[in-house]
Structure formats: C-alpha cells, structure tokens
CSV table of C-alpha atoms in Angstrom, one decimal:
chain,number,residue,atom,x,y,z
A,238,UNK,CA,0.0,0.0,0.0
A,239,UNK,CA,1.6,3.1,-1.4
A,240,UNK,CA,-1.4,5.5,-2.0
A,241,UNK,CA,-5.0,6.2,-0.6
A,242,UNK,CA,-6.3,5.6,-4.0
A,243,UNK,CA,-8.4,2.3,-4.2
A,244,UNK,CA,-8.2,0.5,-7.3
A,245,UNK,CA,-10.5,-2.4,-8.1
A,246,UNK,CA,-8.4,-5.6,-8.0
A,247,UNK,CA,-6.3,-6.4,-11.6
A,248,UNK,CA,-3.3,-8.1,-12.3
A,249,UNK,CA,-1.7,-4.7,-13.3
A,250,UNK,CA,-2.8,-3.2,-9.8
A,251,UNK,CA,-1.3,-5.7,-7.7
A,252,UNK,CA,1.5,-6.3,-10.0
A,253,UNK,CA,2.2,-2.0,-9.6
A,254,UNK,CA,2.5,-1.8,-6.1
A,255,UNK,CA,4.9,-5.1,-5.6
A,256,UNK,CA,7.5,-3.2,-8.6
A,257,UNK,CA,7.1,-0.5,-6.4
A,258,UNK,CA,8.1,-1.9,-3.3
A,259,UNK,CA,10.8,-4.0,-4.9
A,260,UNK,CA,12.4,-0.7,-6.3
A,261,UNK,CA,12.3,1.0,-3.3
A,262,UNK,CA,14.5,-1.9,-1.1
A,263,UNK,CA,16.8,-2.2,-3.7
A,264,UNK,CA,17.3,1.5,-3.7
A,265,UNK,CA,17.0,2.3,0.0
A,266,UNK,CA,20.0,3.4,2.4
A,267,UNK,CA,18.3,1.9,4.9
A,268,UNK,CA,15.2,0.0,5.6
A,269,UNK,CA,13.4,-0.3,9.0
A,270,UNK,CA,11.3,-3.4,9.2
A,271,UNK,CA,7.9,-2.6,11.8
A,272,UNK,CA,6.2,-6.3,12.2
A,273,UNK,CA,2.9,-7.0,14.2
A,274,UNK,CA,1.0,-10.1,14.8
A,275,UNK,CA,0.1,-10.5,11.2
A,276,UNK,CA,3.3,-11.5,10.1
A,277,UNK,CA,3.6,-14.7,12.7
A,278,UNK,CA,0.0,-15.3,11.1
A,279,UNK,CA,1.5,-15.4,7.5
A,280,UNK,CA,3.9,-17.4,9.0
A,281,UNK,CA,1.7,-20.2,9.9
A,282,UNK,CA,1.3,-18.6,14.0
A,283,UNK,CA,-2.8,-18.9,13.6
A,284,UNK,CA,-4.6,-18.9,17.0
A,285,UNK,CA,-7.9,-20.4,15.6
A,286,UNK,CA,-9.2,-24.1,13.9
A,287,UNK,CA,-6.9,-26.8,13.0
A,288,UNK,CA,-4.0,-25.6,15.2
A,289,UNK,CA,-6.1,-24.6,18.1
A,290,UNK,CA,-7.9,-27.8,18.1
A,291,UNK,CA,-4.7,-29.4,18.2
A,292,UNK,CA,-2.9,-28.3,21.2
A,293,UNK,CA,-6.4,-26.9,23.5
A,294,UNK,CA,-9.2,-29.1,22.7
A,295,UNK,CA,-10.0,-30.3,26.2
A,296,UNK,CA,-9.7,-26.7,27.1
A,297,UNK,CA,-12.1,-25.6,24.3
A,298,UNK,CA,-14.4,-28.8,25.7
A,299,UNK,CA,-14.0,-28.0,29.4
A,300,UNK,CA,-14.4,-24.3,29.3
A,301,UNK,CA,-15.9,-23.3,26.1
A,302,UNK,CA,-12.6,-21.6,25.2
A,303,UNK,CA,-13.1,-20.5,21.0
A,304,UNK,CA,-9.3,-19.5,20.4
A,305,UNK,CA,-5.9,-19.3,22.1
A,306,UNK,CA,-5.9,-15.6,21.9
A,307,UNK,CA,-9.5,-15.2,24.4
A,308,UNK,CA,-8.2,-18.0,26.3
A,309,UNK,CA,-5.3,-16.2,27.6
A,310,UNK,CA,-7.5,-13.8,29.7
A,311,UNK,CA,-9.7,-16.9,31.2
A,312,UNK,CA,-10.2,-16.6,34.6
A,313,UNK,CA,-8.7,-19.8,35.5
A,314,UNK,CA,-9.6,-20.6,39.3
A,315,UNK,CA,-6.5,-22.3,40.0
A,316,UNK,CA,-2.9,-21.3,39.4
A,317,UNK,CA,-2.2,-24.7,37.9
A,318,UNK,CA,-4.7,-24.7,35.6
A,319,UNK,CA,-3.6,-21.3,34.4
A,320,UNK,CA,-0.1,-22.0,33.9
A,321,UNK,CA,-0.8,-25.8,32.3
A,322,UNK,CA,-2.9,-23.7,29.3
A,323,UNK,CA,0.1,-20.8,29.4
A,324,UNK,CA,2.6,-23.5,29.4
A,325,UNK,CA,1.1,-24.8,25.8
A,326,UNK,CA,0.6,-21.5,24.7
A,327,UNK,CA,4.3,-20.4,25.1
A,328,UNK,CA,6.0,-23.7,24.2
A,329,UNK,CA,4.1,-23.7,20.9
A,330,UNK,CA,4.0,-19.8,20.2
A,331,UNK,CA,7.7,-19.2,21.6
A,332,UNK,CA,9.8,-22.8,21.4
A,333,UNK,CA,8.5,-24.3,18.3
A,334,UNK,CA,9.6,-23.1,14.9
A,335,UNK,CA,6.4,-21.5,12.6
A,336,UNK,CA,5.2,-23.9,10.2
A,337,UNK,CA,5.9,-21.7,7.2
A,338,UNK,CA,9.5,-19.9,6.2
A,339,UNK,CA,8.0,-16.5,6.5
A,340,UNK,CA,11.0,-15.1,8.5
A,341,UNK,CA,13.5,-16.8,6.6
A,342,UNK,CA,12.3,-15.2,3.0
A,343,UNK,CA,12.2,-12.2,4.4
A,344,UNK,CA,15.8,-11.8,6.0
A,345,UNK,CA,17.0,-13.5,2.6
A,346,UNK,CA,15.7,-10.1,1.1
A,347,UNK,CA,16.9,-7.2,3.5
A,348,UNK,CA,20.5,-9.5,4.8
A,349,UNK,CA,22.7,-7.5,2.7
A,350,UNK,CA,20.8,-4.3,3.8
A,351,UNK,CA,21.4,-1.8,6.1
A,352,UNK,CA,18.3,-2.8,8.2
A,353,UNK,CA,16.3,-2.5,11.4
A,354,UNK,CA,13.7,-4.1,13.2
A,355,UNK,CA,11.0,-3.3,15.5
A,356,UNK,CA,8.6,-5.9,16.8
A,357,UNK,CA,5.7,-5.9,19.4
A,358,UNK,CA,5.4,-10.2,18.7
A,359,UNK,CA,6.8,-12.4,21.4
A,360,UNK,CA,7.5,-15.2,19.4
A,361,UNK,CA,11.1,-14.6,18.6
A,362,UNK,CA,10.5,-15.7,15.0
A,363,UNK,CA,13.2,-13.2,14.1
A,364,UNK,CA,16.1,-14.7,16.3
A,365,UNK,CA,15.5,-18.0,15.1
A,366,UNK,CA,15.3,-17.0,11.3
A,367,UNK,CA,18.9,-15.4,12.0
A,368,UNK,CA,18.1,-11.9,12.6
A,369,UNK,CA,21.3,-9.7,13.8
A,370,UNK,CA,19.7,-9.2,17.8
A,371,UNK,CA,22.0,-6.5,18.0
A,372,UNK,CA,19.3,-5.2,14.8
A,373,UNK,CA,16.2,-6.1,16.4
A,374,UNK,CA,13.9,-3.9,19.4
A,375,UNK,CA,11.4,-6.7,20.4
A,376,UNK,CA,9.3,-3.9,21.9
A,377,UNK,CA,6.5,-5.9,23.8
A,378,UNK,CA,5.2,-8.1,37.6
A,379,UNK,CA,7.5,-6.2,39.3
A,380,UNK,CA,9.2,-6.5,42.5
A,381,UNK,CA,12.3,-5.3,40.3
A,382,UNK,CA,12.9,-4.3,36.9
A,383,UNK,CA,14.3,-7.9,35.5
A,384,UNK,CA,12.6,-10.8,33.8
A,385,UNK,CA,13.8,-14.9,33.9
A,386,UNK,CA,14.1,-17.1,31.1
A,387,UNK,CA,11.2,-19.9,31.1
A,388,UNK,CA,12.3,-22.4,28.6
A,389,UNK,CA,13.4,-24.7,31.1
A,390,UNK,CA,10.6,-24.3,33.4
A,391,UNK,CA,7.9,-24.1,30.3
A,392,UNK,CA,9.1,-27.2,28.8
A,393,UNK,CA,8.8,-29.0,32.5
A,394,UNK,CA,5.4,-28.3,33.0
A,395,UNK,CA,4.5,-28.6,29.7
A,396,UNK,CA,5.8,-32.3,30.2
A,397,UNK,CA,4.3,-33.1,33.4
A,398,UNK,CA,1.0,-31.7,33.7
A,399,UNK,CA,-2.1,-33.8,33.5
A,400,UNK,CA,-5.7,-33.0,33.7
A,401,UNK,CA,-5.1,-29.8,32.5
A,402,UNK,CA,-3.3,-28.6,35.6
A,403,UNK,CA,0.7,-28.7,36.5
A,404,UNK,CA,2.1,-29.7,39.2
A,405,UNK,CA,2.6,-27.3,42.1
A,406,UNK,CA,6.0,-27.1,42.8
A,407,UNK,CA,6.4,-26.1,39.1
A,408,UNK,CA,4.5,-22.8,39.8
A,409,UNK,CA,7.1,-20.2,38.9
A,410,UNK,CA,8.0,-17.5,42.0
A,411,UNK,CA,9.9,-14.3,42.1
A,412,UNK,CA,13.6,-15.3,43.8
A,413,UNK,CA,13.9,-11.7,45.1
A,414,UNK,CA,10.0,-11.5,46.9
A,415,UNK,CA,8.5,-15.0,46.2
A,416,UNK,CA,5.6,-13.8,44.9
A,417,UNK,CA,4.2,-15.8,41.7
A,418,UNK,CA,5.7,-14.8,38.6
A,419,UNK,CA,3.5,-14.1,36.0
A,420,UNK,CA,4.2,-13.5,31.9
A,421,UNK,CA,5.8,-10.0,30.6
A,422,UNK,CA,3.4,-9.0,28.2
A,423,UNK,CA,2.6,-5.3,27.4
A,424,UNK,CA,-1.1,-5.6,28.7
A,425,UNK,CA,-1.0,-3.2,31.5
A,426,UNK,CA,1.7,-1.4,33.4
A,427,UNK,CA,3.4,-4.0,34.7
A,428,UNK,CA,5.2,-4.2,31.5
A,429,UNK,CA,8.9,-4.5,32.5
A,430,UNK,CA,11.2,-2.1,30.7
A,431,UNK,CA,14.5,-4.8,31.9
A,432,UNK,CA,18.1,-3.6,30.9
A,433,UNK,CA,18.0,-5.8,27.5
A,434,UNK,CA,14.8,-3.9,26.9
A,435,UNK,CA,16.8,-0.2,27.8
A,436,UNK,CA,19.6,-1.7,25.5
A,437,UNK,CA,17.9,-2.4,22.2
A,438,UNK,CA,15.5,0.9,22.4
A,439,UNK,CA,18.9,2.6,22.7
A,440,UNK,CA,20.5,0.8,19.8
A,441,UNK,CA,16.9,1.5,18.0
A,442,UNK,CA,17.1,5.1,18.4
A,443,UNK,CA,20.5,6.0,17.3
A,444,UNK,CA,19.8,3.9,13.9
A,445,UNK,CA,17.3,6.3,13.3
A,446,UNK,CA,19.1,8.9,14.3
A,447,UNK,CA,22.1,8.4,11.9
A,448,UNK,CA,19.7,7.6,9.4
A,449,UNK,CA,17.4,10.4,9.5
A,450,UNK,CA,17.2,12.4,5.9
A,451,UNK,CA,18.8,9.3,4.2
A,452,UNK,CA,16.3,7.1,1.3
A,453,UNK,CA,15.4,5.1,4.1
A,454,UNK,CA,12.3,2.3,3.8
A,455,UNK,CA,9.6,1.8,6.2
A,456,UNK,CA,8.5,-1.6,6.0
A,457,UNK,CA,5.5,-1.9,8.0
A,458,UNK,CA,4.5,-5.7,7.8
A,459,UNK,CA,1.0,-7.2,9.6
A,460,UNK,CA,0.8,-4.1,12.3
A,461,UNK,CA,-2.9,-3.5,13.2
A,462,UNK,CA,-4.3,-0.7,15.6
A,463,UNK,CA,-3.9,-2.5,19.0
A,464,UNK,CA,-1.1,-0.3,19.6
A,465,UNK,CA,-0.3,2.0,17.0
A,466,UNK,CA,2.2,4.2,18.7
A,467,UNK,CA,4.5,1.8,18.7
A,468,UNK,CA,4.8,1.3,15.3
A,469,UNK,CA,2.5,2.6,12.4
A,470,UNK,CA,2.0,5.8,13.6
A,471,UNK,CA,5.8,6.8,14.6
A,472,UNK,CA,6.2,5.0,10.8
A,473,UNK,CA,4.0,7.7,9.5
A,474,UNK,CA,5.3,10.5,11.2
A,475,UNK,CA,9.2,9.3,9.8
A,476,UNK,CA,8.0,9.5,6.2
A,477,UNK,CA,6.5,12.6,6.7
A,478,UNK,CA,9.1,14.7,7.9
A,479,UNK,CA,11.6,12.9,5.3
A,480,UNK,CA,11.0,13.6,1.6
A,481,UNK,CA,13.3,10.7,0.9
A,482,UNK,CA,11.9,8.4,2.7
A,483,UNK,CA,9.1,5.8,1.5
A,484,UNK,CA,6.3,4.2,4.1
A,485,UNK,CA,4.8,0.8,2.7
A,486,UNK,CA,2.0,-1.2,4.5
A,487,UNK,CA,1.4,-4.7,3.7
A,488,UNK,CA,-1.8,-5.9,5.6
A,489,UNK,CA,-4.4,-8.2,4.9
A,490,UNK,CA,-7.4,-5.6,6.2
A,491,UNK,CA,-6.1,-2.1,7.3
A,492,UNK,CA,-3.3,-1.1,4.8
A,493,UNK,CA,-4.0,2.7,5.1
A,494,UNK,CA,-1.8,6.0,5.7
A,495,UNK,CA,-3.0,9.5,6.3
C-alpha cells in the first residue's frame, strides 16, 4: 500500500505496487522493518481451527474456550490450571519453529541491507530465522525491573501436567520477593522495561538517528491498531518529515496511511 487511491483488484494493480516496493528496497539506504501479529500469522502462528484444536481441545471442551488468543484472559480458578494452558501457549508460540519460512524469505531479502527491526510479537521468530539481535527492538510483575528465562521451566510443566493442571511445585515464584511470577506482556503497566529492553531501544534510536534524511524504507509488515504508537504511527510520522523516505504497508485488512 503506497497511495489512498483504491483501485479495483487487476493483475496490473497488484502487479504495480509489488515493482514499487521492490524498487524501493533495492534503492533504499536503509530499511526499517515494523512487524505485528500479522506476520507470525503469515507465518503459519494462527490462534484459531486446526492448530487450536490441536494443542487446547480439552480446554475448548472443558471451558468453552473458541481460540488461544480469548483464552489467555480466562479466569482460571486455580494457578495450575492457568499455567498448564500458558505452558502450551508459550511452548508452541515461543519454542516451536512457525510452520511456514516466512522469516527466513524475508531476512533473505533485507541481509545485505542496512536494516532495522522493530517488533511488538513475542514469538522470537526473528532470532530464530537469523536476525542480527544486536538489529532487532522486540518492543513488547514487578518487584524489580528484571525478567527470567522460562524455557526450562515451560518445557517441564509442559511435560508433566495432567488433567489440565501442572504440578505445584512447578509454579514459577519471584527469587527476590516469592511472589508468583506471571508472563511479561505489554497488557498493563506491569510491562517490565528490563536492561535488555533499555539496550535495544537505545541501539533503535540512534539507527534512526544516523539515518534520518537518508532514502530510508519503512517496512510496516502485519501491524494493526492495538497499539499504534509503537509502530505505524511513529512509521507515518518518519516519512513525513523525510522527503526521501518511502512508508509501505502490507496488511491483509487495514493497509492505510493518512
């Protein structure tokens, strides 16, 4: 999406846009890559039908549960049940790899770029394609400003619960106050900023920075409006102020600009 013109679907319209694009990343100083939830969706991350069914049937049978996404805020009344479904839903969204090479084709065209990335997904499908981390801002409970890796602990309970519950002793506690630990998700304000976090915002900002007047490309891939200040509107407000600049939007449903 380059324009606010709509054109009735031809092979010359869709065939436009795509040279467009093309010519603009080969020409480009820079490109910035913004990616929502729509790309892990492209890349086979659906939270509905086949794949749902899959790994939360007796959830969706016990507790009417439609999708993995709704699920998430259920109001599970025990902690074990809650972590035995969030155990699933991270070992599956986080630890496996997506089903389609989404993230692969995409580094393939931007490796020999000078490129950046900013994220709001949690499914670190851009470290395991081979994304530079030192190139990415994965922009996504606090006693302390410091979060824990799970893998260990996800994979456990994912292993040993039964009857849709985990064991006790695998529920995960804060080693500074031993209060339960919960996941770092930006739903609220809990939403812990840790010194990784500090680090790649940091390393974010100064690439724009050096970059700023240069032909750089904003690549806005699968972003909706859940939170649009992160991404598509700071996107917008880049390519404004830069007359060399060039803003695409590649979206299924909402590929718009001002």
């Amino acid at each position: 999406m380059f324009s606010r013109i709509w054109t009735k679907p031809s092979t010359k319209s869709c065939s436009e846009p795509m040279e467009r694009l093309q010519t603009a990343l080969q020409d480009c100083d820079s490109v910035v890559i913004g990616a929502g939830a729509g790309l892990s969706t492209s890349a086979g991350f659906v939270y509905t039908g086949e794949r749902f069914e899959k790994y939360f049937s007796d959830f969706a049978a016990k507790y009417g549960i439609k999708d993995m996404y709704s699920g998430g805020f259920y109001p599970f009344a025990m902690p074990e049940e809650h972590w035995s479904y969030w155990s699933r839903y991270i070992y599956i969204n986080r630890y496996m790899d997506a089903p389609k090479p989404v993230y692969d084709d995409l580094l393939k065209l931007v490796q020999d770029k000078d490129y950046f990335v900013i994220t709001t997904n949690v499914d670190h499908c851009f470290q395991k394609a081979g994304f530079d981390k030192k190139r990415l801002f994965q922009c996504s409970e606090p006693c302390c400003q410091e979060t824990f890796d799970n893998e260990a602990m996800i994979r456990e309970m994912v292993t040993r619960q039964e009857d849709m519950k985990v064991p006790t002793e695998l529920l995960p506690i804060c080693p500074h106050c031993g209060k339960p630990l919960t996941m770092n998700l930006r739903s609220d304000n809990k939403f812990v900023e840790d010194e990784g976090w500090h680090r790649a915002a940091e390393r974010y900002e100064n690439f724009l920075r050096t970059r700023e007047g240069q032909k750089n490309l904003f690549l806005e891939l699968g972003v909706g409006f859940n939170t649009p200040v992160i991404i598509k509107y700071p996107f917008w407000q880049m390519t404004a102020k830069n007359p060399n600049a060039t803003y695409a939007c590649i979206n299924q449903g909402q590929a718009m600009c001002p």
